[in-house]
PDB file of C-alpha atoms in Angstrom:
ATOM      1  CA  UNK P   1     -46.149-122.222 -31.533  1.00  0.00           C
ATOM      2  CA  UNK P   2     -47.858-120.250 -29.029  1.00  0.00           C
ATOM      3  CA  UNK P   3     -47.168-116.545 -27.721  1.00  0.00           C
ATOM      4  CA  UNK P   4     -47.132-114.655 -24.911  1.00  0.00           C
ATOM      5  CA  UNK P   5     -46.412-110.837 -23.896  1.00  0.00           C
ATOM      6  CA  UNK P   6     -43.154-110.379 -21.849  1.00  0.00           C
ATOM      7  CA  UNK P   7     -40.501-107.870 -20.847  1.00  0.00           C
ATOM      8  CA  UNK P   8     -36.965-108.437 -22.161  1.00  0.00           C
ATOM      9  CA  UNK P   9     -34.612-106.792 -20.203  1.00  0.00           C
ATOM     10  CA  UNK P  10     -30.494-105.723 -20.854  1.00  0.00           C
ATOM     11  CA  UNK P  11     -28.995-104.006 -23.412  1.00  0.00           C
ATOM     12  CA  UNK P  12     -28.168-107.086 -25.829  1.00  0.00           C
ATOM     13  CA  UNK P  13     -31.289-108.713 -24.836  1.00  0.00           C
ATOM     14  CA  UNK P  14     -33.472-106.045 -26.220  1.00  0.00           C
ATOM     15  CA  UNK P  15     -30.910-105.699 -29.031  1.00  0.00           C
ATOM     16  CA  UNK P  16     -31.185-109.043 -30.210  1.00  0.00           C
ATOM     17  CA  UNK P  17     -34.834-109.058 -29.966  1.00  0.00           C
ATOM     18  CA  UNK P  18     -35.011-105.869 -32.438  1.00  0.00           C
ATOM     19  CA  UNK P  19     -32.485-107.576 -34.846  1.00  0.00           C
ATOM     20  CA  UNK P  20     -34.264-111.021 -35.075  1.00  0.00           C
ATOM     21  CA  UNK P  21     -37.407-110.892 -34.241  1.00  0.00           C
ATOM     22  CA  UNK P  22     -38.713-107.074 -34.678  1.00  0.00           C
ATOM     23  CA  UNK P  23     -42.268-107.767 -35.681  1.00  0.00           C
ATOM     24  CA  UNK P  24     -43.142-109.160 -32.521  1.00  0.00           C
ATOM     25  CA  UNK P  25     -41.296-105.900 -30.413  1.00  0.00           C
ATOM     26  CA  UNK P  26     -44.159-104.044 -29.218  1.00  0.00           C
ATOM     27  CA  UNK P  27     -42.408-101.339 -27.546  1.00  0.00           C
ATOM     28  CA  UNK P  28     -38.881-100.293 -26.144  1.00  0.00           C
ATOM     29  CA  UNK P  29     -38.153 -98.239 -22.891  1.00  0.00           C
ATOM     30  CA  UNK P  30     -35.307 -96.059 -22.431  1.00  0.00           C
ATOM     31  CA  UNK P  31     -33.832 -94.632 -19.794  1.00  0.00           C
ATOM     32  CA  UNK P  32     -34.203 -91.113 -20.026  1.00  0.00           C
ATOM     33  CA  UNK P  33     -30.990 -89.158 -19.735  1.00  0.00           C
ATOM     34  CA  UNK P  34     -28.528 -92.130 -19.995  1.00  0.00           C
ATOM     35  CA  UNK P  35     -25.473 -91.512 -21.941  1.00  0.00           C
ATOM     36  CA  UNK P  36     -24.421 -95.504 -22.951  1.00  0.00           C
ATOM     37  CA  UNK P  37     -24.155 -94.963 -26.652  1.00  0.00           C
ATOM     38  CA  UNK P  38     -25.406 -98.256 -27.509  1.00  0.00           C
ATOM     39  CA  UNK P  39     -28.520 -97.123 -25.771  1.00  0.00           C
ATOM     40  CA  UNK P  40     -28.920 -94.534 -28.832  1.00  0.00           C
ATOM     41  CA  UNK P  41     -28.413 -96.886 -30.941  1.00  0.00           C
ATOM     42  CA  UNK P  42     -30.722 -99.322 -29.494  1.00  0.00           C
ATOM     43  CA  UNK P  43     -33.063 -96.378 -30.167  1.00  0.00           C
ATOM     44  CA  UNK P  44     -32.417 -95.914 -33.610  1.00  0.00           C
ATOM     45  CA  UNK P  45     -32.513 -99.112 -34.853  1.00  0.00           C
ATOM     46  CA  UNK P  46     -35.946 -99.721 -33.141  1.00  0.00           C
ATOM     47  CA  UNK P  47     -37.346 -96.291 -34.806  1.00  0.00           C
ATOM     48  CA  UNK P  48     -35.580 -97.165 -38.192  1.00  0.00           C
ATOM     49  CA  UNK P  49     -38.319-100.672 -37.513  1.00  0.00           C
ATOM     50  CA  UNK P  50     -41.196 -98.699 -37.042  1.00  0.00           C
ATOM     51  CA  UNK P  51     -41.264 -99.917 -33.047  1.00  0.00           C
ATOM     52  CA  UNK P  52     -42.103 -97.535 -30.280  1.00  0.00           C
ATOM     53  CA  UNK P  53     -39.765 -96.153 -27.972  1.00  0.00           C
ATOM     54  CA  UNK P  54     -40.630 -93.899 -24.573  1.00  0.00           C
ATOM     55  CA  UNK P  55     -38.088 -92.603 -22.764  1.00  0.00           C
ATOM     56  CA  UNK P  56     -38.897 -93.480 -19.305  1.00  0.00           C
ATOM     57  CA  UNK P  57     -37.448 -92.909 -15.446  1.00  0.00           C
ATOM     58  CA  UNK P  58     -35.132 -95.313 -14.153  1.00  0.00           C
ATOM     59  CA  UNK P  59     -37.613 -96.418 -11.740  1.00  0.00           C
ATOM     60  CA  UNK P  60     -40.528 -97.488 -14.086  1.00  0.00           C
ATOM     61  CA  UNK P  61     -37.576 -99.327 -16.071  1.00  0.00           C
ATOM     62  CA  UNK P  62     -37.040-100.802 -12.541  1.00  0.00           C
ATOM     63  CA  UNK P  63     -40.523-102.003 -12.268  1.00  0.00           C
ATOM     64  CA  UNK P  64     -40.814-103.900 -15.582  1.00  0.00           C
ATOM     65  CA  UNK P  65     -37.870-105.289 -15.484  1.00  0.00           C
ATOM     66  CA  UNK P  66     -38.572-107.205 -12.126  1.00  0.00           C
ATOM     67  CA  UNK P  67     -35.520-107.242 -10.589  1.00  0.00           C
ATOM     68  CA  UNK P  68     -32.991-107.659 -13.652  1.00  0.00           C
ATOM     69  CA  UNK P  69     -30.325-105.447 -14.443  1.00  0.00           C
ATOM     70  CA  UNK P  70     -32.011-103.854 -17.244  1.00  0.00           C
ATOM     71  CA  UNK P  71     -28.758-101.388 -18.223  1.00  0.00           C
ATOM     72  CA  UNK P  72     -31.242 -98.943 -19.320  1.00  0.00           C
ATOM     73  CA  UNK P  73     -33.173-100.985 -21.928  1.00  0.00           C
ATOM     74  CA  UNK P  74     -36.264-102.909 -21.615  1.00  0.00           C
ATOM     75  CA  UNK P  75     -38.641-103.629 -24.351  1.00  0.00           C
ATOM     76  CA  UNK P  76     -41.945-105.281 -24.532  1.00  0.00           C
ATOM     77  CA  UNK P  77     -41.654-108.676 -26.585  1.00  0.00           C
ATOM     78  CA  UNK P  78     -44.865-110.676 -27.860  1.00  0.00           C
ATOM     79  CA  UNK P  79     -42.796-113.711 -28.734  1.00  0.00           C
ATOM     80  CA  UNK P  80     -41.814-116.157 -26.203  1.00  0.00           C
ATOM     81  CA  UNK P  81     -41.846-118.882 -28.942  1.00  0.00           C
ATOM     82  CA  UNK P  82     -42.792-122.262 -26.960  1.00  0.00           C
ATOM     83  CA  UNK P  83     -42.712-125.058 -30.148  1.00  0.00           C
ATOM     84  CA  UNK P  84     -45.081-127.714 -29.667  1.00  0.00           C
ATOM     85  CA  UNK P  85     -44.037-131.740 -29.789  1.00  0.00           C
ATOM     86  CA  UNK P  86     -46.218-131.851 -32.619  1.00  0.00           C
ATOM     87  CA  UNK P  87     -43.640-130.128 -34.324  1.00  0.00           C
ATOM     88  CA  UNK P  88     -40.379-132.120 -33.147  1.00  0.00           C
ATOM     89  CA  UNK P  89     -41.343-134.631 -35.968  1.00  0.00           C
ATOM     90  CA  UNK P  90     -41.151-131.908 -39.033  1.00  0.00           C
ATOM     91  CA  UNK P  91     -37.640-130.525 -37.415  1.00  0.00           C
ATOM     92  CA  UNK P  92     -36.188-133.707 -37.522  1.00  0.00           C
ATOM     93  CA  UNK P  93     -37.021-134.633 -40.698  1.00  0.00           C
ATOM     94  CA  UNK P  94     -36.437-130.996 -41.837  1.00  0.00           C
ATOM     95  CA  UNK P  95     -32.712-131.705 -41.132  1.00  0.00           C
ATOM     96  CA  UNK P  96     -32.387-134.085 -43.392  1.00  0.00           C
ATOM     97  CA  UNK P  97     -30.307-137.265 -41.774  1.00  0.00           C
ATOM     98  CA  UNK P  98     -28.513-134.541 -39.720  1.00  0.00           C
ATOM     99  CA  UNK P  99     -30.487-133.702 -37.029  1.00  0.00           C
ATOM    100  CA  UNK P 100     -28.673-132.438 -33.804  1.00  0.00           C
ATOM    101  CA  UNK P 101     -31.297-132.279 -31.091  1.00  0.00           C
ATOM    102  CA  UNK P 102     -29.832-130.794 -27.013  1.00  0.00           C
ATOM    103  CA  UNK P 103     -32.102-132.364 -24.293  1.00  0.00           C
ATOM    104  CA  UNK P 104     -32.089-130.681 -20.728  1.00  0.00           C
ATOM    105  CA  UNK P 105     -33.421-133.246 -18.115  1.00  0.00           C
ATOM    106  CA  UNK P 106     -34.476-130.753 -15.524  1.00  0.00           C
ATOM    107  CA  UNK P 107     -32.314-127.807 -15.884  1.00  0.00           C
ATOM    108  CA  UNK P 108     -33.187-125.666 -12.889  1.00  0.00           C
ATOM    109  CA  UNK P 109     -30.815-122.483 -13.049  1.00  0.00           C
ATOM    110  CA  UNK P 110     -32.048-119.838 -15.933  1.00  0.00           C
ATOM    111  CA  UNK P 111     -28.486-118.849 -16.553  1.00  0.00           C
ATOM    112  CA  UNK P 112     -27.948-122.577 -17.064  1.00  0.00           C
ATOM    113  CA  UNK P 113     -30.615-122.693 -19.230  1.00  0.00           C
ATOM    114  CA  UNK P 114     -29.892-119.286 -21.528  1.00  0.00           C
ATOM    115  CA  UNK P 115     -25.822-120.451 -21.758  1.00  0.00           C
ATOM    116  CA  UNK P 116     -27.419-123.879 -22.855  1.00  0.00           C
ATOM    117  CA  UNK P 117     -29.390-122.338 -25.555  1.00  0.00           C
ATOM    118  CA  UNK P 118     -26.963-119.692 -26.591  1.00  0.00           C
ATOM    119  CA  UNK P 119     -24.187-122.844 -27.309  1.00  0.00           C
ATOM    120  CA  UNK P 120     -26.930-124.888 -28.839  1.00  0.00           C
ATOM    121  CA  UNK P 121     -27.747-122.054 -31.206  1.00  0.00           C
ATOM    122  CA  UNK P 122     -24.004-121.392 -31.775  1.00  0.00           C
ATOM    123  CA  UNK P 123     -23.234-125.057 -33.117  1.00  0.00           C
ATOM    124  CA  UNK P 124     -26.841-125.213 -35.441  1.00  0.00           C
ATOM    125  CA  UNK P 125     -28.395-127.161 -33.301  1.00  0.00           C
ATOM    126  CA  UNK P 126     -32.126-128.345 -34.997  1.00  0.00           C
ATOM    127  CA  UNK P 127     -33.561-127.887 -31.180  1.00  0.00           C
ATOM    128  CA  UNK P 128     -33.656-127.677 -27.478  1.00  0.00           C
ATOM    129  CA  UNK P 129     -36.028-129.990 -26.035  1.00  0.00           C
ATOM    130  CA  UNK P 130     -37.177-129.686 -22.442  1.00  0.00           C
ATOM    131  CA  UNK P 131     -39.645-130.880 -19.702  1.00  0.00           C
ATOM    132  CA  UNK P 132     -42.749-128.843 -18.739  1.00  0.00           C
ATOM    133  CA  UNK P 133     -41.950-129.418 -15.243  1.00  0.00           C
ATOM    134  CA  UNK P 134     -39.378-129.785 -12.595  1.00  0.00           C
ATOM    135  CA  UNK P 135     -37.637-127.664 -15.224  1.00  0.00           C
ATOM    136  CA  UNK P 136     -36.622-123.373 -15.770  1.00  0.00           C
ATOM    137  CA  UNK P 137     -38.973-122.348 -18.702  1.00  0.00           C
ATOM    138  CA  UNK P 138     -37.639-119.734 -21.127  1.00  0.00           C
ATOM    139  CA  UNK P 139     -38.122-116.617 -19.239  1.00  0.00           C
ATOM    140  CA  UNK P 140     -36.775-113.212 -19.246  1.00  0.00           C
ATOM    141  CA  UNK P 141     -33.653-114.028 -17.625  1.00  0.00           C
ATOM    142  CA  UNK P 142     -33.342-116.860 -19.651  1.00  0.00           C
ATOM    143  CA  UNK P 143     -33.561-114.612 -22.882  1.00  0.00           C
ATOM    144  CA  UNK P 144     -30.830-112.126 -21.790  1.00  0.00           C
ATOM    145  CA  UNK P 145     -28.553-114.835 -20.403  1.00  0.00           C
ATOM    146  CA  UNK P 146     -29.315-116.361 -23.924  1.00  0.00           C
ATOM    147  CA  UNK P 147     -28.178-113.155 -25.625  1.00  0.00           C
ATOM    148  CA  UNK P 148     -30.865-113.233 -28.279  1.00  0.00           C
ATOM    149  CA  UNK P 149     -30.719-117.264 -28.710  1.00  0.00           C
ATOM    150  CA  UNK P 150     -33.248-117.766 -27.286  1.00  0.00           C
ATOM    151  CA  UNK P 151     -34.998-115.972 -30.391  1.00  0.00           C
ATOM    152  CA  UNK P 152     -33.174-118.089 -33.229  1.00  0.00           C
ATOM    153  CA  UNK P 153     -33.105-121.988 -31.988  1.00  0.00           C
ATOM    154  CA  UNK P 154     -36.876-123.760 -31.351  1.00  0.00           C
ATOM    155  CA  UNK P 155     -37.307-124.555 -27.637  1.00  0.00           C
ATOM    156  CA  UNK P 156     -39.587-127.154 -27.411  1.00  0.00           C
ATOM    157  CA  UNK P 157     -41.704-127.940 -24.328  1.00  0.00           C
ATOM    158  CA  UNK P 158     -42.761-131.907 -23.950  1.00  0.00           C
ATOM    159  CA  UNK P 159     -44.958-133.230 -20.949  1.00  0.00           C
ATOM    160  CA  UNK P 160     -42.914-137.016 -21.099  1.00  0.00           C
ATOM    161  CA  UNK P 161     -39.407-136.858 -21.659  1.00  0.00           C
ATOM    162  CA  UNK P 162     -39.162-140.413 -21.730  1.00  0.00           C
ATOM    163  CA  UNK P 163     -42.250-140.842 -24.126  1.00  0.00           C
ATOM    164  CA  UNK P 164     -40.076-137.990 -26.396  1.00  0.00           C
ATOM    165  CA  UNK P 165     -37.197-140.045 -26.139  1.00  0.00           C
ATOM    166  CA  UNK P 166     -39.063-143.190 -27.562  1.00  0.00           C
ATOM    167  CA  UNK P 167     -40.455-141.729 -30.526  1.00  0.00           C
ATOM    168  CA  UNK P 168     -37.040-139.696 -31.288  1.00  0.00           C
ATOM    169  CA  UNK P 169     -35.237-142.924 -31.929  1.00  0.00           C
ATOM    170  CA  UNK P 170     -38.650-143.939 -33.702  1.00  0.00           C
ATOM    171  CA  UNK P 171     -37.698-141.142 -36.156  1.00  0.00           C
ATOM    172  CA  UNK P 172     -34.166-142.938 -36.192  1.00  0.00           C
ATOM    173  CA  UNK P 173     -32.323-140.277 -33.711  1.00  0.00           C
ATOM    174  CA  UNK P 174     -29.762-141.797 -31.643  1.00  0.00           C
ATOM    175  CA  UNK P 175     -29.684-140.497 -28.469  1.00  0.00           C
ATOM    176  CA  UNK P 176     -26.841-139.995 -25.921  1.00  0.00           C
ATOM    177  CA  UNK P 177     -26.968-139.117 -22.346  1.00  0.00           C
ATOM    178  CA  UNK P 178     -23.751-137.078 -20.740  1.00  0.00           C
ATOM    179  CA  UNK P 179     -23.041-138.948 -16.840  1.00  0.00           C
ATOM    180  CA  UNK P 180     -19.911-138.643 -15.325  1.00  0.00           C
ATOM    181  CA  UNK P 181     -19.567-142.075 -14.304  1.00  0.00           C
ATOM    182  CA  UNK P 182     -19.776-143.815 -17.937  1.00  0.00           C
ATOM    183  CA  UNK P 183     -17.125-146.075 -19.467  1.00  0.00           C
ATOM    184  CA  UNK P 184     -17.302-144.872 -23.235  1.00  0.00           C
ATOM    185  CA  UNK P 185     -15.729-141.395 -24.367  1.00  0.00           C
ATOM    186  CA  UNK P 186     -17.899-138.860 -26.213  1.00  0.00           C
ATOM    187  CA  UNK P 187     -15.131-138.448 -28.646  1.00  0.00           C
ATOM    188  CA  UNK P 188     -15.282-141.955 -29.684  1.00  0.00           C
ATOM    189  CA  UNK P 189     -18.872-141.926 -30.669  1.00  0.00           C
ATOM    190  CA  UNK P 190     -20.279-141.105 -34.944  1.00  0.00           C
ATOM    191  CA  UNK P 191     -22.169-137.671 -34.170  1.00  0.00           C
ATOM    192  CA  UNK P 192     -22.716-137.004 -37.987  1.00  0.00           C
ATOM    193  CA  UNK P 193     -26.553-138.242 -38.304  1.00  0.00           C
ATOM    194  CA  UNK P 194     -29.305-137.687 -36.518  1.00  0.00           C
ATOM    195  CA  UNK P 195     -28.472-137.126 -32.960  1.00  0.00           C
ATOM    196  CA  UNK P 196     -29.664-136.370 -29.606  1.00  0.00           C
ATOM    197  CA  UNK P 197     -27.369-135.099 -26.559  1.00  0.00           C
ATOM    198  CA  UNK P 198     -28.778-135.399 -23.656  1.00  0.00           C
ATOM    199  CA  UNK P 199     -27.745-133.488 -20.626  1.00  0.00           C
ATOM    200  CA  UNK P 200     -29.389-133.934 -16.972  1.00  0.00           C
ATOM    201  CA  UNK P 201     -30.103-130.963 -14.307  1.00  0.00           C
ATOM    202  CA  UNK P 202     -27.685-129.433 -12.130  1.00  0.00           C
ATOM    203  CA  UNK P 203     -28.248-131.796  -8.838  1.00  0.00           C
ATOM    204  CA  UNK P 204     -29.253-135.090  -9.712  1.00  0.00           C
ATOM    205  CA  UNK P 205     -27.868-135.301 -13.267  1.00  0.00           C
ATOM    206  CA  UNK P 206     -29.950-137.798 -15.768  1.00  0.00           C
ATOM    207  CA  UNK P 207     -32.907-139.221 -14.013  1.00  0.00           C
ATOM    208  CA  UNK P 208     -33.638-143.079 -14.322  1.00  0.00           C
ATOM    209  CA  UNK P 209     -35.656-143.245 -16.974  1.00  0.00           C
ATOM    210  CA  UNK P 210     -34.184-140.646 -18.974  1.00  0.00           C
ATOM    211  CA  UNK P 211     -31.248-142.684 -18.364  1.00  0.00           C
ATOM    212  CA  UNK P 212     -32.941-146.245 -19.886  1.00  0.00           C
ATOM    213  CA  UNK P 213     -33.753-144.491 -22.499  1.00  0.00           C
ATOM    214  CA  UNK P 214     -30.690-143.451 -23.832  1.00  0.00           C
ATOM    215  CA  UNK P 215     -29.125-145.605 -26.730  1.00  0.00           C
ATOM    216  CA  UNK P 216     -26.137-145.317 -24.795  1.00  0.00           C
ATOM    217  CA  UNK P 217     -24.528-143.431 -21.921  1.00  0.00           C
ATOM    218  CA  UNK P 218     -21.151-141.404 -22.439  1.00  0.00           C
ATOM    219  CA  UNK P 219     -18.583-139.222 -20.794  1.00  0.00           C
ATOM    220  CA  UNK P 220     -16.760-135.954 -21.395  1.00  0.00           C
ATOM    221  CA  UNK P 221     -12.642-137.352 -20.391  1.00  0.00           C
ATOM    222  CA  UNK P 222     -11.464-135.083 -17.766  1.00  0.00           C
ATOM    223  CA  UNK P 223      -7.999-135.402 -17.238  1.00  0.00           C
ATOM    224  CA  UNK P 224      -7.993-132.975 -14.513  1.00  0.00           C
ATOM    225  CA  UNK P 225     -10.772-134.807 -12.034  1.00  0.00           C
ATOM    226  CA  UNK P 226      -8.254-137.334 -10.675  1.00  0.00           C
ATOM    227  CA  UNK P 227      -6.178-134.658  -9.349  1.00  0.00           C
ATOM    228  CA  UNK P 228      -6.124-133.892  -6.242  1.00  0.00           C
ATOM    229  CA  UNK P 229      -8.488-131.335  -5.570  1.00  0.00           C
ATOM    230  CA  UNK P 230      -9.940-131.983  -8.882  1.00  0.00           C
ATOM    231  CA  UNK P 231     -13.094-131.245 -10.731  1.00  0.00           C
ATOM    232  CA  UNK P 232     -15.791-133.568 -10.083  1.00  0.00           C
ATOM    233  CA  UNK P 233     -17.916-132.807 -13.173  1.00  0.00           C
ATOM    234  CA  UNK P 234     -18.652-130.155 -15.619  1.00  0.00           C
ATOM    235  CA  UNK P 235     -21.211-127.223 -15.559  1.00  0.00           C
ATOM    236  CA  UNK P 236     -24.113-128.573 -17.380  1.00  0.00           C
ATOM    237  CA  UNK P 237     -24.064-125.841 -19.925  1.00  0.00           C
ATOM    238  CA  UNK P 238     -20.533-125.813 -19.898  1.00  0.00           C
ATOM    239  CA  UNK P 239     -21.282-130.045 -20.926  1.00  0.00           C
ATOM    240  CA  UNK P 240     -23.602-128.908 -23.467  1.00  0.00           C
ATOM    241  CA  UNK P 241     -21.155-126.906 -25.461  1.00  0.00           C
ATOM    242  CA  UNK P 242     -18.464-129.680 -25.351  1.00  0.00           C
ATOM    243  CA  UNK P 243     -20.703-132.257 -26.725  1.00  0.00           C
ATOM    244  CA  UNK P 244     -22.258-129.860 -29.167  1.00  0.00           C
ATOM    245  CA  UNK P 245     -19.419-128.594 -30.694  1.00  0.00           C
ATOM    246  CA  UNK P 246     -18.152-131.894 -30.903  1.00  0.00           C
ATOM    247  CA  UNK P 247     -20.342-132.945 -33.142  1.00  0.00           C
ATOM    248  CA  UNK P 248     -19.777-130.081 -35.156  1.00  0.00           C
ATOM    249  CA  UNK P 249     -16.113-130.654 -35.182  1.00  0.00           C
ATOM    250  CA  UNK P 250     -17.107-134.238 -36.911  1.00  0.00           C
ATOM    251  CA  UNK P 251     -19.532-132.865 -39.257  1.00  0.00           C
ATOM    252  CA  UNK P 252     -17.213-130.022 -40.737  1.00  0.00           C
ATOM    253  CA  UNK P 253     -14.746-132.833 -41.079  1.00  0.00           C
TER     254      UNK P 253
END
């Protein structure tokens, strides 16, 4: 895992940052005279830790946070946790036969990218796997969009989605790509062992050869699409949380 220094901005942001991941908080910033009580409290719990806070102009909170809406909170974070593919191997086999892996072809939007995580986190995923590039990175509006997910579920970075693909299923992880215009129904496929959704960006969807190497390509049934003036597909992160949770609807079965 490597690290790197970054400002976390928004009030649940920095909250879930003190809650989860504390040692690596190096400091908090306030905004002086604000009356949100879950700014005090934001304050406290990061004293009760033994982390600095300053109470600082809204302006300098303004300059750190780089253009997010910080709500009065920003706080200095040395943990942008990028997992290695070295380590995809040890998750997997970590889970025991019951691996759920999410993998974002090329997610673009941060928002996308933080409600992907945040869902993925929410249904136990194992891990979020993504490209190095052509794709959003975990970034500070990733993290707040994430509210604090983005601190609980390993991200991991690969150069060759493809190549990752090929030794997943090496490891004996079936994987499934989400397209629109596939014949088979998510909710007839087994999701109980190891498994791999995976989910392409918000333009182009899967990409060819993330598509060839899927085990098999699926859909999410959307009665509503041949209406007219229907939907023509889902949100990918919206996507993501179907699938997921469907999966965790079969496991808890």
């Amino acid at each position: 895992m490597s690290k790197q220094n970054q400002w976390v901005a928004g009030i649940n942001a920095v909250s879930a940052a003190i809650e989860h991941d504390a040692e690596h908080v190096r400091e908090v910033l306030i905004e002086a005279g604000a009356k949100n009580p879950r700014l005090a409290e934001i304050e406290a719990n990061a004293r009760r830790k033994g982390i600095d806070v300053r109470r600082v102009a809204q302006q300098a909170l303004d300059g750190v946070a780089g253009g997010l809406r910080h709500q009065g909170a920003v706080a200095r974070y040395a943990a942008a946790r990028s997992w290695s593919e070295s380590e995809l191997a040890g998750l997997v086999e970590a889970a025991q036969g019951r691996a759920l892996l999410l993998l974002l072809d090329g997610v673009q939007d941060p928002h996308n990218l933080g409600a992907c995580l945040r869902s993925a986190a929410a249904a136990g995923a194992t891990a979020v796997v993504i490209p190095k590039d052509k794709a959003v990175q975990v970034n500070a509006t990733v993290r707040k969009t994430s509210a604090g997910a983005a601190d609980r579920i390993p991200v991991v970075t690969v150069t060759n989605l493809a190549r990752t693909m090929r030794e997943l299923q090496k490891l004996g992880v079936w994987l499934y790509g989400l397209a629109g215009e596939a014949d088979g129904s998510i909710y007839r496929l087994d999701l109980r062992g190891n498994v791999g959704l995976v989910m392409g960006g918000e333009g182009d969807g899967l990409r060819r050869l993330t598509r060839e190497n899927c085990d098999q390509l699926v859909n999410i049934p959307m009665p509503g699409a041949d209406a007219e003036g229907g939907v023509e597909s889902l949100n990918v992160s919206v996507a993501s949380g179907v699938a997921l949770f469907e999966a965790v609807r079969q496991r808890q079965g």
